[in-house]
Coordinates of N, CA and C and ligand atoms in Angstrom, one line a residue:
M212 N 0.8 -1.2 0.0 CA 0.0 0.0 0.0 C 0.9 1.3 0.0
T213 N 0.6 2.2 -0.9 CA 1.4 3.4 -0.9 C 0.9 4.4 0.2
D214 N 1.9 4.9 0.9 CA 1.6 5.8 2.0 C 1.6 7.3 1.4
F215 N 0.5 8.0 1.5 CA 0.5 9.4 1.1 C 0.6 10.3 2.3
I216 N 1.2 11.4 2.2 CA 1.3 12.4 3.3 C 1.2 13.8 2.7
R217 N 0.7 14.7 3.4 CA 0.6 16.1 3.0 C 2.1 16.6 2.8
L218 N 2.3 17.4 1.8 CA 3.6 18.0 1.6 C 4.1 18.8 2.8
D219 N 3.2 19.6 3.3 CA 3.7 20.5 4.4 C 4.0 19.6 5.7
K220 N 3.2 18.6 5.9 CA 3.4 17.7 7.1 C 4.7 16.9 6.9
A221 N 4.9 16.4 5.7 CA 6.1 15.6 5.4 C 7.4 16.5 5.7
L222 N 7.3 17.7 5.2 CA 8.5 18.6 5.3 C 8.7 19.1 6.8
S223 N 7.6 19.3 7.5 CA 7.8 19.8 8.9 C 8.2 18.6 9.7
N224 N 7.6 17.4 9.5 CA 8.1 16.2 10.3 C 9.6 16.0 10.1
M225 N 10.1 16.2 8.9 CA 11.5 15.9 8.6 C 12.4 17.1 9.1
G226 N 11.7 18.2 9.6 CA 12.5 19.3 10.1 C 13.1 20.1 8.9
A227 N 12.6 19.9 7.7 CA 13.1 20.7 6.6 C 12.5 22.1 6.5
A228 N 11.3 22.3 6.9 CA 10.6 23.6 6.9 C 9.4 23.5 7.7
S229 N 9.0 24.7 8.3 CA 7.7 24.7 9.0 C 6.6 24.7 8.0
R230 N 5.4 24.5 8.5 CA 4.2 24.5 7.6 C 4.1 25.9 6.9
K231 N 4.3 26.9 7.7 CA 4.2 28.3 7.2 C 5.3 28.5 6.1
E232 N 6.5 28.0 6.4 CA 7.5 28.2 5.4 C 7.2 27.4 4.1
V233 N 6.6 26.3 4.2 CA 6.2 25.5 3.0 C 5.2 26.3 2.2
K234 N 4.2 26.8 2.9 CA 3.1 27.6 2.2 C 3.8 28.8 1.4
E235 N 4.7 29.4 2.1 CA 5.4 30.6 1.4 C 6.2 30.1 0.2
A236 N 6.9 29.0 0.4 CA 7.8 28.5 -0.7 C 6.9 28.0 -1.8
V237 N 5.8 27.4 -1.5 CA 4.9 27.0 -2.6 C 4.4 28.2 -3.4
R238 N 4.0 29.2 -2.6 CA 3.5 30.5 -3.3 C 4.6 31.1 -4.2
K239 N 5.8 31.0 -3.8 CA 6.9 31.5 -4.6 C 7.4 30.5 -5.7
G240 N 6.8 29.3 -5.8 CA 7.2 28.3 -6.8 C 8.6 27.7 -6.4
K241 N 8.9 27.7 -5.1 CA 10.3 27.2 -4.8 C 10.3 25.7 -4.3
I242 N 9.1 25.1 -4.5 CA 9.1 23.6 -4.2 C 8.7 22.9 -5.4
L243 N 9.6 22.0 -5.8 CA 9.3 21.1 -7.0 C 8.9 19.7 -6.5
V244 N 7.9 19.2 -7.1 CA 7.6 17.8 -6.9 C 7.7 17.1 -8.2
N245 N 8.6 16.2 -8.4 CA 8.9 15.5 -9.7 C 9.1 16.6 -10.8
N246 N 9.9 17.6 -10.4 CA 10.3 18.7 -11.4 C 9.1 19.6 -11.7
I247 N 8.0 19.5 -11.1 CA 6.9 20.4 -11.4 C 6.6 21.2 -10.1
P248 N 6.5 22.6 -10.2 CA 6.2 23.4 -9.0 C 5.0 22.9 -8.3
A249 N 5.1 22.8 -7.0 CA 3.9 22.3 -6.2 C 2.9 23.5 -6.2
T250 N 1.6 23.0 -6.3 CA 0.6 24.0 -6.4 C -0.1 24.3 -5.1
S251 N 0.0 23.4 -4.1 CA -0.5 23.7 -2.8 C 0.3 23.0 -1.7
S252 N 0.3 23.6 -0.5 CA 1.1 23.0 0.5 C 0.5 21.7 1.1
D253 N -0.8 21.5 0.8 CA -1.5 20.3 1.3 C -1.6 19.2 0.3
M254 N -0.9 19.4 -0.8 CA -0.9 18.3 -1.8 C -0.3 17.0 -1.2
K255 N -0.7 15.8 -1.8 CA -0.2 14.6 -1.2 C 1.0 14.1 -1.9
I256 N 2.0 13.6 -1.2 CA 3.2 13.1 -1.8 C 3.5 11.7 -1.2
T257 N 4.4 10.9 -1.9 CA 4.8 9.6 -1.4 C 6.3 9.6 -1.3
A258 N 6.8 8.5 -0.8 CA 8.3 8.4 -0.6 C 9.0 8.3 -1.9
T259 N 8.3 8.0 -3.0 CA 9.0 7.9 -4.3 C 9.1 9.2 -5.1
D260 N 8.4 10.2 -4.6 CA 8.4 11.5 -5.2 C 9.7 12.2 -5.0
E261 N 10.2 12.9 -6.1 CA 11.5 13.7 -6.0 C 11.1 15.1 -5.6
L262 N 11.7 15.5 -4.5 CA 11.3 16.9 -4.0 C 12.6 17.8 -4.2
V263 N 12.3 19.0 -4.5 CA 13.4 20.0 -4.5 C 12.9 21.2 -3.7
I264 N 13.6 21.6 -2.7 CA 13.1 22.8 -1.9 C 14.2 23.8 -1.9
N265 N 13.9 25.0 -2.4 CA 14.8 26.1 -2.6 C 16.1 25.6 -3.3
G266 N 15.9 24.8 -4.3 CA 17.1 24.3 -5.1 C 17.8 23.0 -4.5
I267 N 17.3 22.6 -3.3 CA 18.0 21.5 -2.6 C 17.1 20.2 -2.7
P268 N 17.7 19.2 -3.4 CA 16.9 17.9 -3.5 C 16.7 17.2 -2.1
L269 N 15.6 16.6 -2.0 CA 15.3 16.0 -0.7 C 14.4 14.8 -0.9
K270 N 14.5 13.7 -0.2 CA 13.7 12.6 -0.3 C 12.8 12.5 0.9
Y271 N 11.6 12.3 0.8 CA 10.7 12.2 1.9 C 10.9 10.8 2.5
K272 N 11.1 10.7 3.8 CA 11.2 9.4 4.5 C 10.2 9.4 5.5
K273 N 9.4 8.3 5.5 CA 8.3 8.2 6.5 C 9.0 7.9 7.9
Y274 N 9.9 7.0 7.9 CA 10.6 6.6 9.1 C 12.1 6.7 9.0
E275 N 12.6 7.1 10.1 CA 14.1 7.1 10.2 C 14.5 6.2 11.4
Y276 N 15.6 5.6 11.3 CA 16.1 4.7 12.3 C 17.6 4.9 12.6
Y277 N 17.9 5.3 13.8 CA 19.3 5.5 14.1 C 19.8 4.6 15.2
M278 N 21.1 4.3 15.1 CA 21.8 3.6 16.2 C 22.6 4.6 16.9
L279 N 22.4 4.8 18.2 CA 23.2 5.8 19.0 C 24.0 5.0 20.0
N280 N 25.3 5.3 20.1 CA 26.0 4.8 21.2 C 25.9 5.8 22.3
K281 N 24.9 5.6 23.2 CA 24.6 6.6 24.2 C 25.8 6.8 25.2
P282 N 26.1 8.1 25.4 CA 27.1 8.4 26.4 C 26.5 8.5 27.8
A283 N 27.3 8.5 28.8 CA 26.8 8.7 30.2 C 26.4 10.2 30.3
G284 N 25.5 10.5 31.2 CA 25.2 11.9 31.5 C 24.1 12.5 30.6
V285 N 23.5 11.6 29.8 CA 22.4 12.1 28.9 C 21.2 11.2 29.2
I286 N 20.0 11.9 29.3 CA 18.8 11.1 29.7 C 18.0 10.6 28.5
S287 N 17.4 9.4 28.7 CA 16.7 8.8 27.6 C 15.3 9.3 27.5
A288 N 15.2 10.5 26.9 CA 13.9 11.2 26.8 C 14.0 12.1 25.6
T289 N 12.9 12.7 25.2 CA 12.9 13.5 24.0 C 13.1 15.0 24.4
T290 N 12.6 15.4 25.5 CA 12.8 16.8 26.0 C 13.0 16.8 27.5
D291 N 13.8 17.7 28.0 CA 13.9 17.9 29.4 C 14.3 19.3 29.6
L292 N 13.8 19.9 30.7 CA 14.1 21.3 30.9 C 15.5 21.5 31.4
K293 N 16.1 20.5 32.1 CA 17.4 20.8 32.7 C 18.5 19.9 32.1
E294 N 18.2 18.7 31.7 CA 19.3 17.8 31.3 C 19.3 17.6 29.8
P295 N 20.5 17.3 29.2 CA 20.6 17.0 27.8 C 19.9 15.6 27.6
T296 N 19.2 15.5 26.4 CA 18.5 14.2 26.1 C 19.2 13.5 24.9
V297 N 18.8 12.2 24.8 CA 19.4 11.5 23.7 C 19.0 12.0 22.3
T298 N 17.8 12.6 22.2 CA 17.4 13.1 20.9 C 18.1 14.4 20.6
D299 N 18.6 15.1 21.6 CA 19.4 16.3 21.3 C 20.7 16.0 20.6
L300 N 21.1 14.7 20.7 CA 22.4 14.3 20.0 C 22.2 14.0 18.6
I301 N 20.9 13.9 18.1 CA 20.6 13.5 16.7 C 20.3 14.8 16.0
S302 N 21.1 15.1 15.0 CA 20.9 16.4 14.3 C 20.2 16.2 12.9
S303 N 19.3 15.2 12.9 CA 18.6 15.0 11.6 C 17.6 16.1 11.3
G304 N 17.2 16.9 12.3 CA 16.2 17.9 12.1 C 14.8 17.4 12.3
R305 N 14.6 16.1 12.3 CA 13.3 15.6 12.5 C 12.7 15.9 13.9
K306 N 11.5 16.2 14.0 CA 10.9 16.6 15.3 C 10.2 15.4 16.0
D307 N 10.0 14.3 15.3 CA 9.2 13.3 15.9 C 10.0 12.1 16.3
L308 N 11.3 12.3 16.5 CA 12.2 11.1 17.0 C 12.1 10.9 18.5
F309 N 12.2 9.6 18.9 CA 12.2 9.3 20.3 C 13.1 8.0 20.5
P310 N 13.5 7.8 21.7 CA 14.3 6.6 22.0 C 13.4 5.4 22.2
V311 N 13.9 4.2 21.7 CA 13.1 3.0 21.9 C 13.5 2.5 23.3
G312 N 12.8 2.8 24.3 CA 13.1 2.4 25.6 C 14.0 3.3 26.3
R313 N 14.4 2.9 27.5 CA 15.2 3.8 28.3 C 16.5 3.1 28.8
L314 N 17.6 3.9 28.8 CA 18.8 3.5 29.6 C 18.9 4.5 30.7
D315 N 19.5 4.1 31.8 CA 19.7 5.0 32.9 C 20.7 6.1 32.4
K316 N 20.7 7.2 33.1 CA 21.5 8.3 32.8 C 23.0 7.9 32.7
D317 N 23.4 7.0 33.6 CA 24.8 6.6 33.6 C 25.1 5.4 32.8
T318 N 24.1 4.8 32.1 CA 24.3 3.6 31.3 C 24.7 4.1 29.9
V319 N 25.6 3.3 29.3 CA 26.1 3.7 27.9 C 25.7 2.6 26.9
G320 N 25.9 2.8 25.7 CA 25.7 1.8 24.7 C 24.5 1.9 23.8
L321 N 24.0 0.8 23.2 CA 23.1 0.8 22.1 C 21.7 1.4 22.5
L322 N 21.3 2.4 21.8 CA 20.0 2.9 21.9 C 19.5 3.2 20.5
V323 N 18.3 2.7 20.2 CA 17.7 2.9 18.8 C 16.8 4.2 19.0
I324 N 17.0 5.1 18.0 CA 16.2 6.3 18.0 C 15.4 6.3 16.7
T325 N 14.1 6.5 16.8 CA 13.3 6.4 15.6 C 12.1 7.3 15.7
N326 N 11.3 7.3 14.7 CA 9.9 7.9 14.7 C 8.9 6.8 14.4
D327 N 9.3 5.5 14.4 CA 8.4 4.4 14.0 C 7.8 3.9 15.3
G328 N 6.6 4.4 15.7 CA 5.9 4.1 16.9 C 5.5 2.6 17.0
A329 N 5.1 2.1 15.8 CA 4.6 0.7 15.8 C 5.8 -0.3 16.1
L330 N 7.0 0.0 15.5 CA 8.1 -0.9 15.8 C 8.6 -0.8 17.3
A331 N 8.6 0.5 17.8 CA 9.0 0.7 19.2 C 8.0 -0.1 20.1
H332 N 6.8 0.0 19.8 CA 5.7 -0.7 20.6 C 6.0 -2.2 20.7
E333 N 6.3 -2.7 19.5 CA 6.6 -4.2 19.4 C 7.8 -4.5 20.2
L334 N 8.9 -3.7 20.1 CA 10.1 -4.0 20.7 C 10.0 -3.9 22.3
L335 N 9.1 -3.0 22.7 CA 9.1 -2.7 24.1 C 8.0 -3.5 24.8
S336 N 7.1 -4.2 24.0 CA 6.0 -4.9 24.6 C 6.5 -6.0 25.6
P337 N 6.1 -6.0 26.8 CA 6.6 -7.0 27.8 C 6.3 -8.4 27.4
V338 N 5.2 -8.6 26.6 CA 4.9 -10.0 26.2 C 5.8 -10.5 25.1
K339 N 6.5 -9.7 24.4 CA 7.4 -10.1 23.3 C 8.7 -10.6 23.8
H340 N 9.1 -10.3 25.0 CA 10.4 -10.8 25.6 C 11.6 -10.6 24.7
I341 N 11.7 -9.4 24.2 CA 12.9 -9.0 23.3 C 14.2 -9.1 24.2
K342 N 15.2 -9.8 23.7 CA 16.4 -10.0 24.5 C 17.3 -8.8 24.4
K343 N 17.9 -8.5 25.5 CA 18.8 -7.3 25.6 C 20.1 -7.8 26.3
T344 N 21.2 -7.6 25.7 CA 22.5 -8.1 26.3 C 23.3 -6.9 26.8
Y345 N 23.8 -6.9 28.0 CA 24.6 -5.8 28.5 C 26.0 -6.4 29.0
F346 N 27.0 -5.5 28.9 CA 28.2 -5.7 29.6 C 28.2 -5.0 30.9
V347 N 28.5 -5.7 32.0 CA 28.4 -5.1 33.3 C 29.7 -5.3 34.1
R348 N 30.0 -4.2 34.8 CA 31.2 -4.3 35.7 C 30.6 -4.0 37.1
V349 N 31.0 -4.9 38.0 CA 30.4 -4.8 39.4 C 31.5 -4.8 40.4
K350 N 31.2 -4.3 41.6 CA 32.1 -4.4 42.7 C 32.1 -5.8 43.3
G351 N 33.2 -6.4 43.6 CA 33.3 -7.6 44.3 C 33.2 -8.8 43.3
R352 N 33.5 -10.0 43.9 CA 33.4 -11.2 43.1 C 31.9 -11.6 42.9
I353 N 31.6 -12.2 41.8 CA 30.3 -12.7 41.6 C 30.2 -14.2 42.1
S354 N 29.3 -14.4 43.0 CA 29.3 -15.8 43.6 C 28.8 -16.8 42.7
E355 N 29.1 -18.1 43.0 CA 28.7 -19.2 42.1 C 27.2 -19.3 41.9
E356 N 26.5 -19.0 43.1 CA 25.1 -19.2 43.1 C 24.4 -18.1 42.2
T357 N 25.1 -17.0 41.9 CA 24.4 -15.9 41.1 C 23.9 -16.5 39.8
Y358 N 24.8 -17.3 39.2 CA 24.4 -17.8 37.9 C 23.1 -18.6 38.0
N359 N 22.9 -19.4 39.0 CA 21.7 -20.2 39.2 C 20.5 -19.3 39.5
I360 N 20.8 -18.3 40.4 CA 19.7 -17.4 40.9 C 19.2 -16.7 39.7
F361 N 20.1 -16.1 38.9 CA 19.6 -15.3 37.7 C 18.9 -16.3 36.7
S362 N 19.5 -17.5 36.5 CA 18.8 -18.3 35.4 C 17.5 -18.9 35.9
A363 N 17.3 -18.9 37.2 CA 16.0 -19.4 37.7 C 15.0 -18.2 37.6
G364 N 15.5 -17.0 37.7 CA 14.5 -15.8 37.8 C 14.5 -15.4 39.2
I365 N 15.1 -14.2 39.5 CA 15.2 -13.8 40.9 C 13.9 -13.0 41.3
R366 N 13.6 -13.2 42.6 CA 12.5 -12.4 43.2 C 13.1 -11.3 44.1
I367 N 12.7 -10.1 43.8 CA 13.2 -9.0 44.7 C 12.0 -8.3 45.3
G368 N 11.8 -8.4 46.6 CA 10.6 -7.9 47.2 C 9.4 -8.6 46.6
S369 N 8.4 -7.8 46.1 CA 7.2 -8.4 45.5 C 7.4 -8.6 44.0
E370 N 8.6 -8.3 43.5 CA 8.7 -8.3 42.0 C 9.5 -9.6 41.6
Q371 N 8.9 -10.2 40.6 CA 9.6 -11.4 40.0 C 10.3 -11.0 38.7
F372 N 11.6 -11.3 38.6 CA 12.3 -11.1 37.3 C 12.4 -12.4 36.6
Q373 N 12.2 -12.3 35.3 CA 12.3 -13.5 34.4 C 13.7 -14.0 34.4
P374 N 13.9 -15.3 34.0 CA 15.2 -15.9 33.9 C 16.2 -15.0 33.0
A375 N 17.4 -14.9 33.5 CA 18.4 -14.1 32.7 C 19.6 -15.0 32.6
E376 N 20.4 -14.7 31.5 CA 21.6 -15.5 31.3 C 22.8 -14.7 31.6
L377 N 23.7 -15.3 32.4 CA 24.9 -14.7 32.9 C 26.2 -15.4 32.3
V378 N 27.1 -14.6 31.8 CA 28.4 -15.1 31.4 C 29.4 -14.3 32.1
I379 N 30.1 -15.0 33.0 CA 31.1 -14.2 33.8 C 32.4 -14.2 33.0
L380 N 33.0 -12.9 32.9 CA 34.2 -12.8 32.0 C 35.4 -12.6 32.9
K381 N 35.2 -12.1 34.1 CA 36.3 -11.8 35.0 C 35.7 -11.8 36.4
N382 N 36.4 -12.6 37.3 CA 35.8 -12.6 38.7 C 36.9 -12.3 39.7
E383 N 37.0 -11.0 40.0 CA 38.0 -10.5 40.9 C 37.4 -9.4 41.8
E384 N 38.2 -8.6 42.4 CA 37.7 -7.5 43.3 C 36.7 -6.6 42.5
V385 N 37.0 -6.4 41.2 CA 36.0 -5.8 40.3 C 35.8 -6.8 39.3
S386 N 34.5 -7.2 39.1 CA 34.2 -8.4 38.2 C 33.5 -7.9 36.9
E387 N 33.5 -8.7 35.9 CA 32.9 -8.3 34.6 C 32.1 -9.5 34.1
A388 N 31.0 -9.1 33.5 CA 30.1 -10.2 33.0 C 29.3 -9.7 31.8
E389 N 28.7 -10.6 31.1 CA 27.6 -10.2 30.1 C 26.3 -10.8 30.6
I390 N 25.3 -10.0 30.6 CA 24.0 -10.5 31.1 C 22.9 -10.2 30.0
T391 N 22.1 -11.3 29.8 CA 21.0 -11.1 28.8 C 19.7 -11.2 29.6
I392 N 18.9 -10.2 29.4 CA 17.5 -10.1 30.0 C 16.5 -10.1 28.9
Y393 N 15.3 -10.4 29.3 CA 14.2 -10.5 28.3 C 13.0 -9.6 28.7
E394 N 13.3 -8.6 29.5 CA 12.3 -7.7 29.9 C 13.0 -6.4 30.2
G395 N 12.3 -5.3 30.6 CA 13.0 -4.1 30.8 C 12.5 -3.3 32.0
K396 N 12.6 -3.9 33.2 CA 12.1 -3.3 34.4 C 13.1 -2.2 34.8
Y397 N 12.5 -1.3 35.6 CA 13.3 -0.1 36.1 C 14.6 -0.5 36.8
H398 N 15.7 0.0 36.4 CA 17.0 -0.3 37.0 C 17.2 -1.8 37.1
Q399 N 16.7 -2.6 36.2 CA 16.7 -4.0 36.4 C 18.0 -4.7 36.7
I400 N 19.0 -4.4 35.9 CA 20.3 -5.1 36.1 C 21.0 -4.6 37.4
K401 N 20.9 -3.3 37.7 CA 21.5 -2.8 38.9 C 20.8 -3.5 40.1
R402 N 19.5 -3.6 40.1 CA 18.7 -4.2 41.2 C 19.0 -5.7 41.3
M403 N 19.2 -6.4 40.2 CA 19.5 -7.8 40.2 C 20.8 -8.1 40.9
F404 N 21.8 -7.3 40.5 CA 23.2 -7.5 41.1 C 23.2 -7.0 42.5
E405 N 22.5 -5.9 42.8 CA 22.4 -5.4 44.2 C 21.9 -6.5 45.1
A406 N 20.9 -7.3 44.6 CA 20.2 -8.3 45.4 C 21.2 -9.5 45.7
V407 N 22.2 -9.7 44.9 CA 23.2 -10.7 45.2 C 24.5 -10.2 45.7
G408 N 24.5 -8.9 46.1 CA 25.6 -8.3 46.8 C 26.7 -7.7 46.0
N409 N 26.4 -7.4 44.7 CA 27.3 -6.7 43.9 C 26.7 -5.4 43.4
R410 N 27.5 -4.3 43.6 CA 27.1 -3.0 43.1 C 27.6 -2.8 41.6
V411 N 26.6 -2.4 40.8 CA 27.0 -2.1 39.4 C 27.8 -0.8 39.3
I412 N 29.0 -0.8 38.7 CA 29.7 0.4 38.6 C 29.8 0.9 37.1
Y413 N 29.5 0.0 36.2 CA 29.5 0.4 34.8 C 28.5 -0.6 34.0
L414 N 27.7 0.0 33.2 CA 26.7 -0.8 32.4 C 26.7 -0.3 31.0
K415 N 26.8 -1.2 30.1 CA 26.8 -0.9 28.7 C 25.8 -1.8 27.9
R416 N 24.9 -1.3 27.2 CA 24.0 -2.2 26.4 C 24.8 -2.6 25.1
L417 N 24.9 -3.9 24.8 CA 25.6 -4.4 23.6 C 24.6 -4.7 22.5
S418 N 23.4 -5.2 22.8 CA 22.5 -5.6 21.8 C 21.0 -5.5 22.2
M419 N 20.2 -5.4 21.2 CA 18.7 -5.4 21.4 C 18.1 -6.3 20.3
G420 N 17.4 -7.3 20.7 CA 17.0 -8.3 19.6 C 18.2 -8.9 19.0
N421 N 18.2 -8.9 17.7 CA 19.4 -9.4 17.0 C 20.4 -8.2 16.5
L422 N 20.0 -7.0 16.9 CA 20.9 -5.9 16.5 C 22.0 -5.6 17.6
R423 N 23.2 -5.6 17.1 CA 24.4 -5.4 18.0 C 24.9 -4.0 17.8
L424 N 25.4 -3.4 18.9 CA 26.0 -2.1 18.8 C 27.3 -2.2 17.9
D425 N 27.4 -1.2 17.0 CA 28.6 -1.1 16.2 C 29.7 -0.5 17.1
E426 N 30.6 -1.4 17.4 CA 31.7 -0.9 18.4 C 32.6 0.1 17.8
S427 N 32.5 0.4 16.5 CA 33.4 1.4 15.9 C 32.7 2.8 16.1
L428 N 31.5 2.8 16.6 CA 30.8 4.1 16.8 C 31.2 4.6 18.2
P429 N 31.9 5.8 18.2 CA 32.3 6.3 19.6 C 31.0 6.7 20.4
E430 N 31.2 6.7 21.7 CA 30.1 7.1 22.6 C 29.7 8.6 22.2
G431 N 28.4 8.8 22.1 CA 27.8 10.1 21.8 C 27.6 10.2 20.3
K432 N 28.1 9.2 19.5 CA 27.9 9.3 18.1 C 26.7 8.4 17.6
Y433 N 26.2 8.7 16.5 CA 25.1 7.9 15.9 C 25.2 7.7 14.4
R434 N 24.5 6.8 13.9 CA 24.4 6.7 12.4 C 23.1 6.0 12.1
E435 N 22.7 6.1 10.8 CA 21.5 5.5 10.4 C 21.7 4.0 10.4
L436 N 20.6 3.2 10.8 CA 20.7 1.7 10.7 C 20.8 1.4 9.2
S437 N 21.5 0.3 8.9 CA 21.5 -0.2 7.5 C 20.2 -1.0 7.3
E438 N 19.9 -1.3 6.1 CA 18.7 -2.1 5.8 C 18.8 -3.5 6.6
E439 N 20.0 -4.0 6.6 CA 20.3 -5.3 7.2 C 20.0 -5.2 8.7
E440 N 20.5 -4.1 9.3 CA 20.4 -3.9 10.7 C 18.9 -3.7 11.1
L441 N 18.2 -3.1 10.2 CA 16.8 -2.9 10.5 C 16.1 -4.2 10.5
L442 N 16.5 -5.1 9.6 CA 15.9 -6.4 9.5 C 16.2 -7.2 10.8
Q443 N 17.5 -7.0 11.3 CA 17.9 -7.7 12.5 C 17.1 -7.2 13.7
L444 N 16.8 -6.0 13.7 CA 16.0 -5.4 14.8 C 14.5 -5.9 14.7
K445 N 14.0 -6.1 13.5 CA 12.7 -6.5 13.4 C 12.5 -8.1 13.5
D446 N 13.6 -8.8 13.3 CA 13.6 -10.2 13.4 C 13.9 -10.6 14.8
R447 N 12.9 -11.2 15.5 CA 13.0 -11.4 16.9 C 13.2 -12.8 17.3
K448 N 13.6 -13.6 16.3 CA 13.8 -15.1 16.6 C 15.1 -15.3 17.3
Ligands
URA686 N1 19.2 -2.1 33.7 C1 19.6 -1.1 34.5 O1 19.8 -1.2 35.7 N2 19.9 0.1 33.9 C2 19.8 0.3 32.6 O2 20.0 1.4 32.1 C3 19.4 -0.8 31.8 C4 19.1 -2.0 32.4

């Protein structure tokens, strides 16, 4: 099915021009759709139409998908009065971008930023059990029982956490592990380790579904997902 969208809505969603600016540019004949001057700002366009605005070619994209290597100190929200947010780091100009889920302010690593609400809903739905793998550094040694406790599913107070997979990489005064969880409860990994006597001192998300963080992406940087990565994100087997 072809998706149609109003010219002014498409351009303002993409951050290319406000609706008022589109109206003005159309009046001056400065917007071309397939090489023909647009006649009204509410005309319908599709992703295959060639647009030129003030001499600059542009392709309408309904959805955009970015991989961000989230740095520490930035909150997983779209706007905040005091703190920098993850969408402030994306300079695509789009106004409708949001992060798919949340990482704590001090957590780093993979965060998908998009405007595709349906995909985000699928990925975050608790019944879909999308797997998420993290690298974690904790204070102290990780006891042998922790593996069994996590794989059985730990109960903390009145809250039951689903089974998680733990791979211990280093077991010393400061220990390191990879942990895979299938849900996304508030401070989940920090609380799980706290419950077995280890305080998390560093947390980095490595993957979500089958999508892995591109380790060549420095913290704070982002790039568009490739077609293949988008398929990996959508493929939840
Ligand atoms: N678990 C946490 O404790 N924090 C995160 O940011 C993600 C998972």
